[in-house]
Short mmCIF file of C-alpha atoms and ligand atoms in Angstrom, two decimals:
data_model
loop_
_atom_site.label_atom_id
_atom_site.label_comp_id
_atom_site.label_asym_id
_atom_site.label_seq_id
_atom_site.Cartn_x
_atom_site.Cartn_y
_atom_site.Cartn_z
CA UNK A 1 -42.53 -54.53 44.76
CA UNK A 2 -38.92 -53.05 43.49
CA UNK A 3 -36.00 -52.61 46.14
CA UNK A 4 -35.50 -49.03 47.28
CA UNK A 5 -32.83 -47.13 45.55
CA UNK A 6 -29.90 -45.68 47.19
CA UNK A 7 -31.26 -41.92 48.44
CA UNK A 8 -27.86 -41.04 46.80
CA UNK A 9 -27.85 -42.10 43.60
CA UNK A 10 -31.25 -41.09 43.07
CA UNK A 11 -29.91 -37.44 44.10
CA UNK A 12 -26.80 -37.32 42.26
CA UNK A 13 -28.61 -38.53 39.28
CA UNK A 14 -30.78 -35.24 39.98
CA UNK A 15 -27.53 -33.84 39.91
CA UNK A 16 -26.13 -34.73 36.27
CA UNK A 17 -26.98 -32.41 33.39
CA UNK A 18 -28.29 -35.30 31.58
CA UNK A 19 -31.86 -35.48 32.93
CA UNK A 20 -32.33 -32.07 32.52
CA UNK A 21 -34.29 -31.78 29.48
CA UNK A 22 -36.95 -33.76 31.65
CA UNK A 23 -36.57 -34.57 35.52
CA UNK A 24 -39.88 -35.30 35.57
CA UNK A 25 -39.89 -39.67 35.57
CA UNK A 26 -36.75 -39.20 38.11
CA UNK A 27 -38.95 -37.31 40.23
CA UNK A 28 -42.19 -40.41 39.97
CA UNK A 29 -39.34 -42.22 41.00
CA UNK A 30 -38.27 -40.40 43.83
CA UNK A 31 -41.59 -39.29 45.39
CA UNK A 32 -42.76 -43.24 44.96
CA UNK A 33 -39.88 -43.88 47.60
CA UNK A 34 -41.42 -41.32 49.94
CA UNK A 35 -39.18 -39.45 52.38
CA UNK A 36 -35.42 -40.00 52.07
CA UNK A 37 -33.07 -39.57 54.34
CA UNK A 38 -29.54 -39.37 54.20
CA UNK A 39 -27.74 -38.96 58.42
CA UNK A 40 -24.27 -39.32 57.37
CA UNK A 41 -25.31 -35.92 55.31
CA UNK A 42 -27.39 -34.76 57.43
CA UNK A 43 -30.26 -34.39 54.88
CA UNK A 44 -33.69 -35.24 54.44
CA UNK A 45 -35.87 -35.12 51.03
CA UNK A 46 -39.43 -34.53 50.51
CA UNK A 47 -41.15 -34.87 47.40
CA UNK A 48 -44.84 -35.37 48.16
CA UNK A 49 -47.54 -32.84 48.09
CA UNK A 50 -48.40 -33.10 51.72
CA UNK A 51 -44.93 -33.80 52.84
CA UNK A 52 -43.67 -30.22 51.07
CA UNK A 53 -47.09 -28.17 51.79
CA UNK A 54 -46.32 -29.02 55.71
CA UNK A 55 -42.70 -28.15 55.67
CA UNK A 56 -43.03 -25.00 53.97
CA UNK A 57 -45.81 -23.85 56.41
CA UNK A 58 -44.22 -25.49 59.61
CA UNK A 59 -42.91 -23.43 62.43
CA UNK A 60 -39.76 -24.85 62.82
CA UNK A 61 -38.41 -24.47 59.20
CA UNK A 62 -35.86 -22.31 59.48
CA UNK A 63 -34.49 -20.90 56.06
CA UNK A 64 -31.52 -19.25 57.45
CA UNK A 65 -28.57 -21.61 56.38
CA UNK A 66 -26.40 -20.88 59.18
CA UNK A 67 -28.50 -23.05 61.31
CA UNK A 68 -27.77 -26.05 59.58
CA UNK A 69 -25.31 -28.95 61.63
CA UNK A 70 -23.30 -28.91 58.15
CA UNK A 71 -22.87 -24.72 58.50
CA UNK A 72 -21.98 -25.15 61.92
CA UNK A 73 -19.47 -27.71 61.59
CA UNK A 74 -17.72 -25.79 58.40
CA UNK A 75 -18.22 -22.36 61.25
CA UNK A 76 -16.14 -24.27 63.79
CA UNK A 77 -13.54 -25.11 61.47
CA UNK A 78 -13.02 -21.61 60.23
CA UNK A 79 -15.16 -21.09 57.26
CA UNK A 80 -16.51 -17.53 57.54
CA UNK A 81 -20.18 -17.29 58.52
CA UNK A 82 -21.40 -14.69 55.87
CA UNK A 83 -18.38 -13.88 54.10
CA UNK A 84 -20.64 -11.86 51.62
CA UNK A 85 -22.60 -9.72 54.38
CA UNK A 86 -26.14 -10.47 55.67
CA UNK A 87 -28.14 -12.67 52.80
CA UNK A 88 -31.29 -11.26 51.40
CA UNK A 89 -34.08 -12.18 53.30
CA UNK A 90 -35.21 -15.11 51.23
CA UNK A 91 -32.86 -16.72 53.46
CA UNK A 92 -33.71 -14.87 56.54
CA UNK A 93 -35.86 -15.93 59.80
CA UNK A 94 -37.80 -13.60 61.86
CA UNK A 95 -37.50 -10.76 62.70
CA UNK A 96 -35.13 -10.13 60.30
CA UNK A 97 -37.45 -11.56 57.68
CA UNK A 98 -40.15 -9.83 58.09
CA UNK A 99 -38.85 -6.85 58.56
CA UNK A 100 -37.30 -6.51 54.91
CA UNK A 101 -40.06 -8.18 53.48
CA UNK A 102 -42.52 -5.65 54.65
CA UNK A 103 -40.01 -2.84 53.81
CA UNK A 104 -40.49 -4.07 49.71
CA UNK A 105 -43.70 -5.58 49.50
CA UNK A 106 -45.65 -2.32 48.86
CA UNK A 107 -43.98 -2.72 45.31
CA UNK A 108 -45.30 -5.63 44.69
CA UNK A 109 -48.71 -6.00 45.34
CA UNK A 110 -51.44 -6.59 42.22
CA UNK A 111 -52.60 -2.84 42.18
CA UNK A 112 -49.37 -1.54 42.00
CA UNK A 113 -48.20 -4.24 39.57
CA UNK A 114 -51.28 -3.72 37.26
CA UNK A 115 -49.91 -0.03 36.65
CA UNK A 116 -46.95 -1.47 34.81
CA UNK A 117 -48.96 -3.75 32.02
CA UNK A 118 -49.15 -0.07 29.44
CA UNK A 119 -45.14 -0.64 29.71
CA UNK A 120 -44.80 -4.37 29.40
CA UNK A 121 -47.35 -4.63 26.62
CA UNK A 122 -45.09 -2.15 24.69
CA UNK A 123 -42.12 -3.87 25.70
CA UNK A 124 -43.62 -7.33 24.23
CA UNK A 125 -44.81 -6.07 21.07
CA UNK A 126 -41.21 -3.88 20.10
CA UNK A 127 -39.69 -7.75 20.96
CA UNK A 128 -42.59 -9.44 18.46
CA UNK A 129 -41.71 -6.76 15.61
CA UNK A 130 -38.25 -8.28 15.66
CA UNK A 131 -38.56 -11.61 16.09
CA UNK A 132 -41.49 -11.00 12.66
CA UNK A 133 -38.80 -10.13 10.88
CA UNK A 134 -37.02 -14.05 11.37
CA UNK A 135 -37.24 -17.11 9.94
CA UNK A 136 -36.94 -18.67 13.42
CA UNK A 137 -36.30 -16.66 16.29
CA UNK A 138 -34.79 -18.11 20.02
CA UNK A 139 -37.98 -17.21 22.29
CA UNK A 140 -35.52 -16.95 25.52
CA UNK A 141 -33.44 -14.26 23.82
CA UNK A 142 -36.09 -12.40 21.69
CA UNK A 143 -38.61 -12.58 24.63
CA UNK A 144 -38.57 -14.60 27.75
CA UNK A 145 -35.57 -13.27 29.20
CA UNK A 146 -35.94 -9.15 28.04
CA UNK A 147 -38.78 -8.58 28.99
CA UNK A 148 -38.47 -9.54 32.70
CA UNK A 149 -34.86 -8.08 32.61
CA UNK A 150 -35.87 -4.61 31.47
CA UNK A 151 -38.95 -4.84 34.28
CA UNK A 152 -36.85 -5.59 36.77
CA UNK A 153 -34.17 -2.96 35.96
CA UNK A 154 -36.98 -0.09 35.59
CA UNK A 155 -38.29 -1.16 39.44
CA UNK A 156 -35.15 -1.25 41.07
CA UNK A 157 -33.63 1.49 38.76
CA UNK A 158 -30.73 -0.44 37.43
CA UNK A 159 -29.32 1.25 34.42
CA UNK A 160 -30.22 -1.54 31.43
CA UNK A 161 -26.96 -0.48 29.95
CA UNK A 162 -25.00 -2.38 32.20
CA UNK A 163 -27.24 -5.57 31.97
CA UNK A 164 -24.47 -7.75 29.72
CA UNK A 165 -22.34 -7.03 32.72
CA UNK A 166 -24.66 -8.09 35.68
CA UNK A 167 -26.64 -10.85 33.24
CA UNK A 168 -23.01 -12.99 33.56
CA UNK A 169 -22.78 -12.70 37.49
CA UNK A 170 -26.47 -13.01 37.85
CA UNK A 171 -26.49 -16.44 35.59
CA UNK A 172 -23.73 -17.77 37.51
CA UNK A 173 -25.22 -16.78 41.57
CA UNK A 174 -28.52 -18.65 40.11
CA UNK A 175 -26.30 -21.83 39.81
CA UNK A 176 -24.94 -21.26 43.46
CA UNK A 177 -28.85 -22.44 44.61
CA UNK A 178 -27.98 -26.24 43.12
CA UNK A 179 -27.49 -28.62 46.17
CA UNK A 180 -24.41 -29.53 45.11
CA UNK A 181 -23.27 -29.17 49.03
CA UNK A 182 -26.19 -30.53 50.41
CA UNK A 183 -25.85 -33.97 48.59
CA UNK A 184 -22.25 -34.54 47.88
CA UNK A 185 -20.73 -32.49 50.59
CA UNK A 186 -18.62 -30.64 47.95
CA UNK A 187 -19.39 -27.35 45.81
CA UNK A 188 -19.41 -28.66 42.57
CA UNK A 189 -17.37 -27.34 39.54
CA UNK A 190 -16.98 -23.65 39.26
CA UNK A 191 -17.31 -21.97 42.95
CA UNK A 192 -14.35 -19.39 42.49
CA UNK A 193 -16.09 -17.82 39.60
CA UNK A 194 -19.34 -17.69 41.23
CA UNK A 195 -17.48 -16.14 44.17
CA UNK A 196 -15.90 -13.35 41.94
CA UNK A 197 -19.97 -13.02 40.64
CA UNK A 198 -21.05 -12.59 44.00
CA UNK A 199 -18.65 -9.88 45.25
CA UNK A 200 -18.56 -8.33 41.69
CA UNK A 201 -22.37 -8.11 41.66
CA UNK A 202 -22.25 -6.49 45.28
CA UNK A 203 -19.72 -3.72 44.48
CA UNK A 204 -21.58 -3.01 41.62
CA UNK A 205 -25.03 -2.42 43.48
CA UNK A 206 -22.75 -0.67 46.53
CA UNK A 207 -21.34 1.79 43.70
CA UNK A 208 -25.04 2.70 42.60
CA UNK A 209 -26.28 2.76 45.65
CA UNK A 210 -23.69 5.53 46.33
CA UNK A 211 -24.79 7.58 43.04
CA UNK A 212 -28.73 7.17 44.08
CA UNK A 213 -28.31 9.04 47.14
CA UNK A 214 -27.25 12.23 45.65
CA UNK A 215 -29.79 11.92 42.51
CA UNK A 216 -32.31 9.76 43.69
CA UNK A 217 -35.19 8.68 41.06
CA UNK A 218 -38.37 7.16 41.40
CA UNK A 219 -37.66 3.58 41.83
CA UNK A 220 -37.08 0.75 44.84
CA UNK A 221 -33.72 1.35 45.44
CA UNK A 222 -34.01 5.04 46.01
CA UNK A 223 -36.80 4.58 48.19
CA UNK A 224 -34.84 1.78 50.39
CA UNK A 225 -31.96 4.58 50.85
CA UNK A 226 -34.81 7.01 51.82
CA UNK A 227 -35.80 4.78 54.07
CA UNK A 228 -32.54 3.65 55.72
CA UNK A 229 -31.54 7.50 55.74
CA UNK A 230 -34.54 8.05 57.89
CA UNK A 231 -33.96 5.82 60.79
CA UNK A 232 -32.55 2.74 62.15
CA UNK A 233 -35.14 0.63 60.05
CA UNK A 234 -32.38 -1.29 57.50
CA UNK A 235 -28.40 -0.54 56.61
CA UNK A 236 -26.64 -0.23 53.46
CA UNK A 237 -25.42 -3.90 53.48
CA UNK A 238 -29.44 -5.10 53.75
CA UNK A 239 -30.13 -2.85 50.80
CA UNK A 240 -27.71 -4.59 48.84
CA UNK A 241 -28.43 -7.69 49.98
CA UNK A 242 -32.63 -6.89 48.84
CA UNK A 243 -31.85 -5.26 45.75
CA UNK A 244 -29.31 -8.42 44.64
CA UNK A 245 -31.92 -10.46 45.67
CA UNK A 246 -34.54 -9.28 43.26
CA UNK A 247 -32.68 -8.44 40.73
CA UNK A 248 -31.49 -12.24 40.48
CA UNK A 249 -35.30 -12.90 41.26
CA UNK A 250 -36.15 -10.97 37.99
CA UNK A 251 -33.52 -12.15 35.78
CA UNK A 252 -33.63 -16.20 36.27
CA UNK A 253 -37.24 -17.06 36.93
CA UNK A 254 -40.16 -15.36 34.95
CA UNK A 255 -37.70 -15.79 31.77
CA UNK A 256 -38.28 -19.88 32.43
CA UNK A 257 -42.63 -19.61 33.18
CA UNK A 258 -42.62 -17.30 29.90
CA UNK A 259 -40.04 -20.29 27.95
CA UNK A 260 -41.66 -23.33 29.72
CA UNK A 261 -45.32 -21.90 29.01
CA UNK A 262 -44.54 -21.23 25.29
CA UNK A 263 -42.88 -25.11 24.99
CA UNK A 264 -45.93 -26.79 26.50
CA UNK A 265 -48.13 -24.59 24.11
CA UNK A 266 -46.12 -25.14 21.16
CA UNK A 267 -46.26 -28.97 22.05
CA UNK A 268 -49.85 -29.57 22.32
CA UNK A 269 -51.21 -27.45 19.24
CA UNK A 270 -55.01 -27.57 20.44
CA UNK A 271 -53.56 -25.25 23.38
CA UNK A 272 -51.56 -22.50 21.25
CA UNK A 273 -54.86 -22.27 18.92
CA UNK A 274 -57.28 -21.75 21.65
CA UNK A 275 -54.89 -19.37 23.57
CA UNK A 276 -54.50 -17.45 20.06
CA UNK A 277 -57.90 -17.45 20.21
CA UNK A 278 -59.01 -16.86 23.17
CA UNK A 279 -56.98 -14.36 25.60
CA UNK A 280 -58.67 -15.11 28.78
CA UNK A 281 -57.37 -18.33 28.78
CA UNK A 282 -53.92 -16.60 29.62
CA UNK A 283 -54.14 -16.86 33.38
CA UNK A 284 -55.12 -20.98 33.24
CA UNK A 285 -52.36 -21.48 30.96
CA UNK A 286 -49.42 -19.61 33.37
CA UNK A 287 -51.15 -21.48 36.52
CA UNK A 288 -50.88 -25.17 34.93
CA UNK A 289 -47.54 -24.81 33.54
CA UNK A 290 -46.11 -23.26 37.43
CA UNK A 291 -47.76 -27.02 38.35
CA UNK A 292 -46.72 -28.77 35.07
CA UNK A 293 -42.86 -27.40 34.20
CA UNK A 294 -42.19 -24.67 37.00
CA UNK A 295 -39.34 -22.68 36.81
CA UNK A 296 -38.15 -23.05 40.04
CA UNK A 297 -37.89 -27.00 41.34
CA UNK A 298 -37.13 -27.48 44.57
CA UNK A 299 -36.41 -25.25 47.91
CA UNK A 300 -34.35 -25.84 50.77
CA UNK A 301 -35.24 -25.20 54.85
CA UNK A 302 -33.47 -26.09 57.82
CA UNK A 303 -34.84 -28.35 60.57
CA UNK A 304 -34.45 -25.38 63.55
CA UNK A 305 -35.81 -28.49 65.85
CA UNK A 306 -36.17 -32.11 65.37
CA UNK A 307 -39.44 -32.45 63.36
CA UNK A 308 -41.93 -34.89 62.60
CA UNK A 309 -43.33 -35.02 59.40
CA UNK A 310 -46.18 -37.06 57.60
CA UNK A 311 -48.60 -39.66 59.76
CA UNK A 312 -47.20 -40.17 63.23
CA UNK A 313 -49.14 -43.16 63.88
CA UNK A 314 -46.77 -46.14 63.01
CA UNK A 315 -49.11 -47.43 59.84
CA UNK A 316 -48.45 -47.29 56.10
CA UNK A 317 -46.97 -43.83 55.83
CA UNK A 318 -45.83 -43.57 58.95
CA UNK A 319 -44.41 -39.50 60.19
CA UNK A 320 -40.73 -39.22 59.80
CA UNK A 321 -38.44 -37.95 62.23
CA UNK A 322 -36.01 -35.17 61.11
CA UNK A 323 -32.94 -34.10 63.19
CA UNK A 324 -32.29 -30.44 64.26
CA UNK A 325 -30.22 -29.14 62.10
CA UNK A 326 -31.09 -31.07 59.08
CA UNK A 327 -30.90 -29.65 55.82
CA UNK A 328 -34.23 -30.03 54.27
CA UNK A 329 -34.66 -30.34 50.45
CA UNK A 330 -38.47 -29.87 49.48
CA UNK A 331 -38.44 -30.81 45.82
CA UNK A 332 -41.67 -28.54 44.62
CA UNK A 333 -41.66 -29.91 40.83
CA UNK A 334 -42.35 -33.16 42.09
CA UNK A 335 -44.61 -32.30 44.21
CA UNK A 336 -46.41 -30.32 41.86
CA UNK A 337 -47.44 -33.68 39.92
CA UNK A 338 -47.90 -35.97 42.90
CA UNK A 339 -51.28 -38.05 41.57
CA UNK A 340 -52.87 -37.30 45.30
CA UNK A 341 -52.47 -33.38 44.27
CA UNK A 342 -53.74 -33.75 40.38
CA UNK A 343 -55.57 -35.80 38.46
CA UNK A 344 -53.60 -37.14 35.23
CA UNK A 345 -50.62 -35.30 36.80
CA UNK A 346 -48.19 -35.88 33.69
CA UNK A 347 -50.58 -34.06 31.41
CA UNK A 348 -50.58 -30.16 30.68
CA UNK A 349 -54.14 -29.47 31.35
CA UNK A 350 -55.12 -25.54 31.53
CA UNK A 351 -58.83 -26.70 31.65
CA UNK A 352 -58.68 -28.93 34.98
CA UNK A 353 -61.06 -27.77 37.36
CA UNK A 354 -58.38 -26.11 40.19
CA UNK A 355 -54.94 -26.11 39.92
CA UNK A 356 -52.54 -26.29 42.78
CA UNK A 357 -49.08 -26.08 42.83
CA UNK A 358 -46.31 -24.98 44.92
CA UNK A 359 -44.42 -23.44 42.13
CA UNK A 360 -44.19 -19.77 44.38
CA UNK A 361 -43.53 -22.14 47.11
CA UNK A 362 -46.10 -21.81 50.53
CA UNK A 363 -45.86 -19.91 53.43
CA UNK A 364 -44.07 -17.05 55.15
CA UNK A 365 -41.65 -17.07 52.31
CA UNK A 366 -44.41 -17.16 49.27
CA UNK A 367 -42.70 -15.36 45.92
CA UNK A 368 -43.45 -12.08 46.54
CA UNK A 369 -42.81 -11.31 42.57
CA UNK A 370 -45.89 -13.73 41.76
CA UNK A 371 -47.79 -10.96 40.69
CA UNK A 372 -45.81 -9.24 38.20
CA UNK A 373 -44.15 -12.71 37.45
CA UNK A 374 -48.09 -13.35 36.75
CA UNK A 375 -48.43 -10.63 34.61
CA UNK A 376 -45.61 -10.52 32.31
CA UNK A 377 -46.53 -14.02 31.43
CA UNK A 378 -50.09 -13.35 30.85
CA UNK A 379 -48.99 -10.59 28.45
CA UNK A 380 -46.30 -12.09 26.65
CA UNK A 381 -47.83 -15.32 25.72
CA UNK A 382 -51.08 -13.39 25.31
CA UNK A 383 -49.10 -11.89 22.57
CA UNK A 384 -46.93 -14.13 21.61
CA UNK A 385 -49.88 -16.33 20.48
CA UNK A 386 -52.18 -13.82 18.96
CA UNK A 387 -49.20 -12.54 16.53
CA UNK A 388 -47.98 -16.00 15.35
CA UNK A 389 -51.40 -18.11 15.53
CA UNK A 390 -49.46 -20.79 12.91
CA UNK A 391 -45.82 -20.79 14.87
CA UNK A 392 -44.09 -24.30 14.96
CA UNK A 393 -41.06 -25.46 17.46
CA UNK A 394 -38.51 -24.88 15.16
CA UNK A 395 -35.67 -27.31 16.57
CA UNK A 396 -35.68 -29.53 20.19
CA UNK A 397 -34.56 -26.93 22.96
CA UNK A 398 -31.18 -27.05 25.07
CA UNK A 399 -31.13 -26.53 28.34
CA UNK A 400 -28.74 -25.03 31.01
CA UNK A 401 -27.52 -27.40 33.75
CA UNK A 402 -29.17 -25.20 36.45
CA UNK A 403 -30.81 -28.08 39.19
CA UNK A 404 -33.30 -25.24 41.26
CA UNK A 405 -33.74 -22.70 38.79
CA UNK A 406 -34.30 -25.06 35.84
CA UNK A 407 -34.75 -23.59 32.35
CA UNK A 408 -33.84 -24.03 28.67
CA UNK A 409 -30.61 -21.84 27.00
CA UNK A 410 -32.17 -21.77 23.63
CA UNK A 411 -35.71 -22.21 22.32
CA UNK A 412 -36.16 -21.96 18.92
CA UNK A 413 -39.78 -21.05 17.15
CA UNK A 414 -40.48 -20.48 13.69
CA UNK A 415 -42.99 -17.45 13.99
CA UNK A 416 -44.56 -17.39 10.48
CA UNK A 417 -45.47 -21.25 9.36
CA UNK A 418 -46.98 -20.58 5.57
CA UNK A 419 -48.46 -24.32 5.32
CA UNK A 420 -50.49 -23.77 8.39
C1 HEM B 501 -42.34 -17.08 37.27
C2 HEM B 501 -41.09 -16.76 38.45
C3 HEM B 501 -41.08 -16.85 39.55
C4 HEM B 501 -40.85 -18.14 40.21
C5 HEM B 501 -41.65 -19.22 39.73
C6 HEM B 501 -40.66 -18.09 41.60
C7 HEM B 501 -40.72 -18.67 42.62
C8 HEM B 501 -40.55 -18.44 43.84
C9 HEM B 501 -40.75 -19.36 45.10
C10 HEM B 501 -40.51 -21.05 44.97
C11 HEM B 501 -39.88 -18.71 46.08
C12 HEM B 501 -40.11 -19.08 47.32
C13 HEM B 501 -38.24 -19.89 47.92
C14 HEM B 501 -38.69 -20.21 49.30
O1 HEM B 501 -40.04 -20.84 49.86
O2 HEM B 501 -37.27 -21.12 49.79
C15 HEM B 501 -40.01 -17.45 45.64
C16 HEM B 501 -39.55 -16.56 46.60
C17 HEM B 501 -39.21 -15.16 46.25
N1 HEM B 501 -39.48 -14.47 45.10
FE1 HEM B 501 -39.91 -15.35 43.74
N2 HEM B 501 -40.83 -16.33 41.48
C18 HEM B 501 -40.54 -15.64 40.50
C19 HEM B 501 -40.65 -14.37 39.89
C20 HEM B 501 -39.85 -13.76 40.94
C21 HEM B 501 -40.06 -12.03 40.78
C22 HEM B 501 -40.12 -11.73 39.22
C23 HEM B 501 -39.59 -11.44 42.07
C24 HEM B 501 -39.12 -10.12 41.82
C25 HEM B 501 -38.42 -9.18 41.32
C26 HEM B 501 -39.43 -12.41 42.91
C27 HEM B 501 -39.08 -12.09 44.01
C28 HEM B 501 -39.17 -13.78 44.81
C29 HEM B 501 -38.71 -13.04 46.25
C30 HEM B 501 -38.12 -11.59 47.15
C31 HEM B 501 -38.55 -14.00 47.34
C32 HEM B 501 -38.71 -14.45 48.96
C33 HEM B 501 -39.49 -14.37 49.33
C34 HEM B 501 -39.34 -14.06 51.04
O3 HEM B 501 -38.27 -14.97 51.40
O4 HEM B 501 -40.19 -13.73 52.25
N3 HEM B 501 -39.83 -14.08 42.54
N4 HEM B 501 -40.11 -17.45 44.65
#
């Protein structure tokens, strides 16, 4: 038996950009070691499927960062509690979470999302027309990014012309989800830049809300303003936070689902060919990508009370006691490759009998955008493989430094390889 590695050393390895291209061997090592506890940091890390699944559904799991011992200590030392106003409902508990989620959930149910399909098909067609002209195109900038961005802007009523400005802010804010403070006690590089981006984006959205008040459209922002004006269900600050959350979610997640699936298919030629010949396979390809190479690699929770996770009988795999106020990191990308969840977990196999994963989370915070992300990815991958059956990977991809919302910075694809 190999000696257990120091928990902090393992987590620092996870934060290092060097593992970004392939963090999975490290995730295996972390999962094999079992839950990691760092009492000095008030941190517990889970990485098995069973543990992550239980914590995500646990009544004592809080999403409100202010409930952590670390946050309480910082507030006691004078750090402002909520410098940017109320957070998006991703970071709230009931009753606020339930109230705000309910107000926007109608816009994301499968039936409403399905009505967007013709627009999504047209957008993808236009992007692939442009890609066909090039000897090699970047599947990120040429397809995976512009598609979800155009869709979320349309849904929210955010002008696409402003995109270059808020895409820069959104990229910076995505980095603030990385667990640097949780693991090291310090915010990592670029805190000032991220703070400026957060303030800029909130001001931008507030100004847009003021415009929409006088000139409403058929969009979600206008619908939320109407709800605000008709009673006491939500405040303007909450509209800002909700639109902020949806805009960032729309920018920083689906792009990586489309890109990660494209890469997996190009690396396993048979899978590319089979999808090109049979669009009916797309849904399974998307689901397997969410398991095998998920865009969201980890999620955080706070222990609102003392919790016992795992077996409580003191035997092998005995339960872990988590003290109230601990930060919990759930390494869902590691859980997805738990051998207890799937046979041959390190293999990309859309044909497995059942594909289970925590790629969209679980429990009360299960991804609201899941139907939309699935639809966009299905349309994009079906069209991409059908249009370019002979495509090849033109270079090894590059990765952004992001840990939580991990994704490629560039994915060069040669669309029309003559020899095939
Ligand atoms: C492939 C793309 C996507 C992935 C992998 C993904 C993943 C996730 C995950 C793992 C969570 C749970 C976080 C937690 O439990 O703490 C989540 C929540 C959420 N997602 Fe997504 N997401 C994707 C796309 C989208 C899109 C396109 C939208 C909307 C525009 C969206 C909106 C949300 C919202 C609002 C929540 C918070 C739900 C709540 O707190 O009740 N997501 N997502």
